[in-house]
């Protein structure tokens, strides 16, 4: 059988790395867990995203020429998807947290492939449980256009994970939200967040200093008693031109390269243990661009993690 032209023994694809390809000498390990939660304000199929992101890895290599490193120096372990079968966020919390008991301990970092943004609450609680930490020892940084502080009266969904975590007693001072955009939030919820002690870095402010710098400062600004940091990467922080398959993306958001640099810096930070990549709906984007951005976020985070461990 003839070999496809794109198959090259000297050019390893990132999908092969996630499937187990690695260098002889590895520096650490990264776990990847699919969390196909799909209970959004805007109906869609975010549950299809974990597989779409994995498939998109075939379009990336493993060598980062900018930093002269190969992510195959990390042992990547794909733990598959949590079996949610259309569960509500309330019902999904326990299986997600249980899965994280095997996804976080023993690994330098973990990436959760959502799913919608409802993943974040269970992810933060699961990280705390897996590391045997109290919530006051956990920090949360969101890279998101939205506050995600809608009321809880209609139950949990992708518009209220931060509000739910505050209700779970995650201290507001342990939360920094980066990229909050104009005309995508209400004054009521903005004031609620401020009164709860949540720090906010707007999109314009983050852009003026550089998104990567803003995220690095956000992580550093968390109280020292935060022993582990969870980073929520909501793809709707991007301009809709870069994320046509993200229901919440709007014109004026970040460019994809700004987000990828910021996620790489999260990988460099010793405080960051878990990152989620959420709000990709493959059915809205036949081009596959949005899933490609999501898979890029995974690769750039991995590159940062290699730098952290070097």
Short mmCIF file of C-alpha atoms in Angstrom, two decimals, residues 4-238:
data_model
loop_
_atom_site.label_atom_id
_atom_site.label_comp_id
_atom_site.label_asym_id
_atom_site.label_seq_id
_atom_site.Cartn_x
_atom_site.Cartn_y
_atom_site.Cartn_z
CA UNK A 4 0.04 8.98 2.14
CA UNK A 5 2.09 12.05 1.23
CA UNK A 6 1.56 13.63 4.66
CA UNK A 7 3.04 10.61 6.45
CA UNK A 8 6.66 11.36 7.31
CA UNK A 9 8.75 9.38 9.78
CA UNK A 10 10.78 12.52 10.48
CA UNK A 11 7.73 14.63 11.32
CA UNK A 12 5.70 13.24 14.21
CA UNK A 13 2.13 14.44 14.46
CA UNK A 14 0.72 15.58 17.78
CA UNK A 15 -2.06 13.04 17.57
CA UNK A 16 0.56 10.27 17.66
CA UNK A 17 2.06 11.88 20.76
CA UNK A 18 -1.31 11.80 22.52
CA UNK A 19 -1.65 8.17 21.47
CA UNK A 20 1.65 7.30 23.15
CA UNK A 21 4.60 8.37 20.97
CA UNK A 22 7.38 9.80 23.14
CA UNK A 23 11.11 10.32 23.29
CA UNK A 24 13.40 7.82 25.02
CA UNK A 25 14.00 10.30 27.84
CA UNK A 26 10.92 12.02 29.29
CA UNK A 27 10.80 14.86 31.83
CA UNK A 28 7.30 14.46 33.21
CA UNK A 29 3.76 13.60 32.32
CA UNK A 30 0.53 15.24 31.20
CA UNK A 31 -2.91 13.68 31.44
CA UNK A 32 -5.77 14.52 29.08
CA UNK A 33 -9.38 13.82 29.99
CA UNK A 34 -12.42 14.40 27.81
CA UNK A 35 -15.44 15.87 29.61
CA UNK A 36 -18.31 15.96 27.09
CA UNK A 37 -20.75 18.00 29.18
CA UNK A 38 -23.44 19.64 27.06
CA UNK A 39 -25.97 21.71 29.00
CA UNK A 40 -25.66 25.20 27.54
CA UNK A 41 -27.74 28.35 27.42
CA UNK A 42 -27.25 28.20 23.63
CA UNK A 43 -28.25 24.67 22.54
CA UNK A 44 -25.52 22.86 20.62
CA UNK A 45 -23.18 19.88 20.58
CA UNK A 46 -20.22 20.77 22.74
CA UNK A 47 -20.20 17.11 23.74
CA UNK A 48 -18.60 16.39 20.34
CA UNK A 49 -15.63 18.63 21.09
CA UNK A 50 -13.25 16.22 22.88
CA UNK A 51 -13.10 13.91 19.88
CA UNK A 52 -12.90 16.84 17.43
CA UNK A 53 -9.96 18.34 19.33
CA UNK A 54 -8.15 14.99 19.36
CA UNK A 55 -8.70 14.60 15.63
CA UNK A 56 -7.38 18.13 15.00
CA UNK A 57 -4.08 17.19 16.65
CA UNK A 58 -3.20 15.46 13.38
CA UNK A 59 -2.66 18.95 11.94
CA UNK A 60 0.01 19.87 14.52
CA UNK A 61 3.54 18.58 14.91
CA UNK A 62 5.33 17.96 18.22
CA UNK A 63 8.35 20.23 17.74
CA UNK A 64 8.20 23.83 18.98
CA UNK A 65 10.80 25.63 16.87
CA UNK A 66 10.39 28.88 18.84
CA UNK A 67 11.65 27.22 22.02
CA UNK A 68 13.61 24.34 20.44
CA UNK A 69 11.72 21.63 22.30
CA UNK A 70 9.65 18.58 21.51
CA UNK A 71 6.54 17.87 23.55
CA UNK A 72 7.29 14.15 23.20
CA UNK A 73 9.62 14.74 26.14
CA UNK A 74 6.35 14.66 28.10
CA UNK A 75 4.58 11.37 28.66
CA UNK A 76 1.07 12.15 27.44
CA UNK A 77 -1.69 9.91 28.77
CA UNK A 78 -5.12 10.13 27.15
CA UNK A 79 -7.63 8.86 29.70
CA UNK A 80 -10.54 8.94 27.27
CA UNK A 81 -13.87 10.58 28.03
CA UNK A 82 -15.92 10.65 31.19
CA UNK A 83 -19.14 8.74 30.47
CA UNK A 84 -21.77 11.43 30.96
CA UNK A 85 -24.48 10.24 28.55
CA UNK A 86 -26.26 13.58 28.41
CA UNK A 87 -26.12 14.15 32.18
CA UNK A 88 -27.04 17.48 33.71
CA UNK A 89 -24.21 19.42 35.38
CA UNK A 90 -25.60 18.37 38.77
CA UNK A 91 -25.53 14.67 37.86
CA UNK A 92 -22.22 14.98 35.98
CA UNK A 93 -20.29 16.45 38.92
CA UNK A 94 -19.68 13.16 40.74
CA UNK A 95 -18.38 11.17 37.72
CA UNK A 96 -16.18 14.09 36.63
CA UNK A 97 -14.70 14.42 40.09
CA UNK A 98 -14.19 10.67 40.33
CA UNK A 99 -12.40 10.64 36.97
CA UNK A 100 -10.13 13.44 38.14
CA UNK A 101 -8.97 11.30 41.04
CA UNK A 102 -7.12 9.28 38.40
CA UNK A 103 -6.25 12.22 36.15
CA UNK A 104 -4.52 14.64 38.53
CA UNK A 105 -2.36 12.82 41.13
CA UNK A 106 0.87 11.54 39.64
CA UNK A 107 0.87 13.98 36.74
CA UNK A 108 2.54 17.37 36.54
CA UNK A 109 -0.57 18.82 34.91
CA UNK A 110 -3.95 17.84 33.49
CA UNK A 111 -5.95 19.16 30.54
CA UNK A 112 -9.72 18.74 30.46
CA UNK A 113 -11.27 18.81 27.01
CA UNK A 114 -14.82 20.12 27.32
CA UNK A 115 -17.68 20.17 26.83
CA UNK A 116 -19.27 23.44 27.72
CA UNK A 117 -18.20 25.82 30.47
CA UNK A 118 -20.25 23.94 33.04
CA UNK A 119 -17.18 21.68 33.21
CA UNK A 120 -15.35 24.31 35.27
CA UNK A 121 -17.22 23.91 38.54
CA UNK A 122 -16.77 20.13 38.66
CA UNK A 123 -13.20 20.57 37.45
CA UNK A 124 -12.24 22.90 40.28
CA UNK A 125 -13.95 20.72 42.88
CA UNK A 126 -12.34 17.63 41.38
CA UNK A 127 -8.87 19.16 41.44
CA UNK A 128 -9.28 20.11 45.09
CA UNK A 129 -10.47 16.62 45.98
CA UNK A 130 -7.74 14.88 43.97
CA UNK A 131 -5.01 16.96 45.66
CA UNK A 132 -6.64 16.74 49.09
CA UNK A 133 -6.98 20.53 49.30
CA UNK A 134 -9.64 22.71 50.83
CA UNK A 135 -11.32 25.19 48.48
CA UNK A 136 -9.59 28.08 50.20
CA UNK A 137 -6.30 26.52 49.02
CA UNK A 138 -7.39 26.60 45.37
CA UNK A 139 -7.08 29.44 42.87
CA UNK A 140 -9.12 29.96 39.70
CA UNK A 141 -8.14 32.05 36.68
CA UNK A 142 -10.66 32.34 33.87
CA UNK A 143 -9.77 33.47 30.35
CA UNK A 144 -13.27 34.30 29.24
CA UNK A 145 -15.36 37.08 27.74
CA UNK A 146 -18.09 36.37 30.30
CA UNK A 147 -18.37 36.55 34.07
CA UNK A 148 -20.28 33.25 34.32
CA UNK A 149 -22.11 34.52 37.40
CA UNK A 150 -25.73 34.09 36.39
CA UNK A 151 -28.17 33.14 39.14
CA UNK A 152 -28.55 29.53 40.22
CA UNK A 153 -32.34 29.48 40.26
CA UNK A 154 -32.56 27.56 36.98
CA UNK A 155 -29.92 25.04 38.00
CA UNK A 156 -26.34 24.68 36.83
CA UNK A 157 -25.37 25.48 33.26
CA UNK A 158 -22.51 27.02 31.29
CA UNK A 159 -23.45 30.55 32.35
CA UNK A 160 -22.95 30.15 36.09
CA UNK A 161 -19.96 27.96 37.06
CA UNK A 162 -18.15 30.83 38.82
CA UNK A 163 -21.31 31.79 40.72
CA UNK A 164 -21.74 28.14 41.71
CA UNK A 165 -18.16 27.94 42.96
CA UNK A 166 -18.67 31.04 45.08
CA UNK A 167 -21.76 29.31 46.46
CA UNK A 168 -19.55 26.27 47.17
CA UNK A 169 -17.37 28.61 49.29
CA UNK A 170 -14.49 29.17 46.91
CA UNK A 171 -13.28 32.56 48.20
CA UNK A 172 -13.77 35.42 45.77
CA UNK A 173 -10.24 36.61 46.46
CA UNK A 174 -9.05 33.30 44.96
CA UNK A 175 -10.58 34.14 41.56
CA UNK A 176 -9.22 36.34 38.77
CA UNK A 177 -11.18 36.77 35.54
CA UNK A 178 -9.21 37.88 32.48
CA UNK A 179 -10.68 39.07 29.19
CA UNK A 180 -14.13 40.18 30.36
CA UNK A 181 -15.61 41.94 27.34
CA UNK A 182 -17.89 44.94 26.82
CA UNK A 183 -21.56 44.31 26.04
CA UNK A 184 -21.41 40.61 26.95
CA UNK A 185 -22.27 40.88 30.66
CA UNK A 186 -24.78 42.59 32.92
CA UNK A 187 -24.06 45.35 35.40
CA UNK A 188 -25.80 43.35 38.13
CA UNK A 189 -23.46 40.38 37.80
CA UNK A 190 -20.40 42.59 37.40
CA UNK A 191 -21.21 44.31 40.69
CA UNK A 192 -21.99 40.97 42.32
CA UNK A 193 -18.54 39.68 41.35
CA UNK A 194 -16.80 42.77 42.65
CA UNK A 195 -18.70 42.64 45.94
CA UNK A 196 -17.67 38.98 46.28
CA UNK A 197 -13.99 39.91 46.05
CA UNK A 198 -13.43 38.56 42.53
CA UNK A 199 -10.71 40.43 40.62
CA UNK A 200 -11.46 41.37 37.02
CA UNK A 201 -9.17 42.26 34.10
CA UNK A 202 -11.19 43.52 31.15
CA UNK A 203 -10.45 42.59 27.56
CA UNK A 204 -9.16 46.06 26.69
CA UNK A 205 -6.86 46.17 29.70
CA UNK A 206 -5.56 42.67 29.00
CA UNK A 207 -4.97 43.55 25.36
CA UNK A 208 -3.11 46.75 26.25
CA UNK A 209 -0.59 44.89 28.42
CA UNK A 210 -0.67 41.68 26.40
CA UNK A 211 -2.95 38.76 27.22
CA UNK A 212 -0.04 36.52 28.15
CA UNK A 213 1.29 39.11 30.57
CA UNK A 214 -2.18 39.67 32.04
CA UNK A 215 -2.68 35.96 32.65
CA UNK A 216 0.79 35.56 34.17
CA UNK A 217 0.06 38.46 36.53
CA UNK A 218 -3.33 37.01 37.39
CA UNK A 219 -1.75 33.72 38.44
CA UNK A 220 0.94 35.53 40.45
CA UNK A 221 -1.63 37.78 42.15
CA UNK A 222 -3.52 34.89 43.70
CA UNK A 223 -3.00 34.53 47.46
CA UNK A 224 0.06 32.51 48.41
CA UNK A 225 -2.12 30.01 50.26
CA UNK A 226 -3.52 28.90 46.87
CA UNK A 227 -1.48 25.73 46.49
CA UNK A 228 -2.95 24.77 43.11
CA UNK A 229 -4.38 26.90 40.33
CA UNK A 230 -7.08 25.89 37.85
CA UNK A 231 -7.25 27.81 34.55
CA UNK A 232 -10.51 27.91 32.62
CA UNK A 233 -9.89 28.58 28.90
CA UNK A 234 -13.22 29.52 27.36
CA UNK A 235 -12.77 29.75 23.60
CA UNK A 236 -15.39 32.51 23.51
CA UNK A 237 -12.65 34.92 24.61
CA UNK A 238 -11.63 34.89 20.95
#
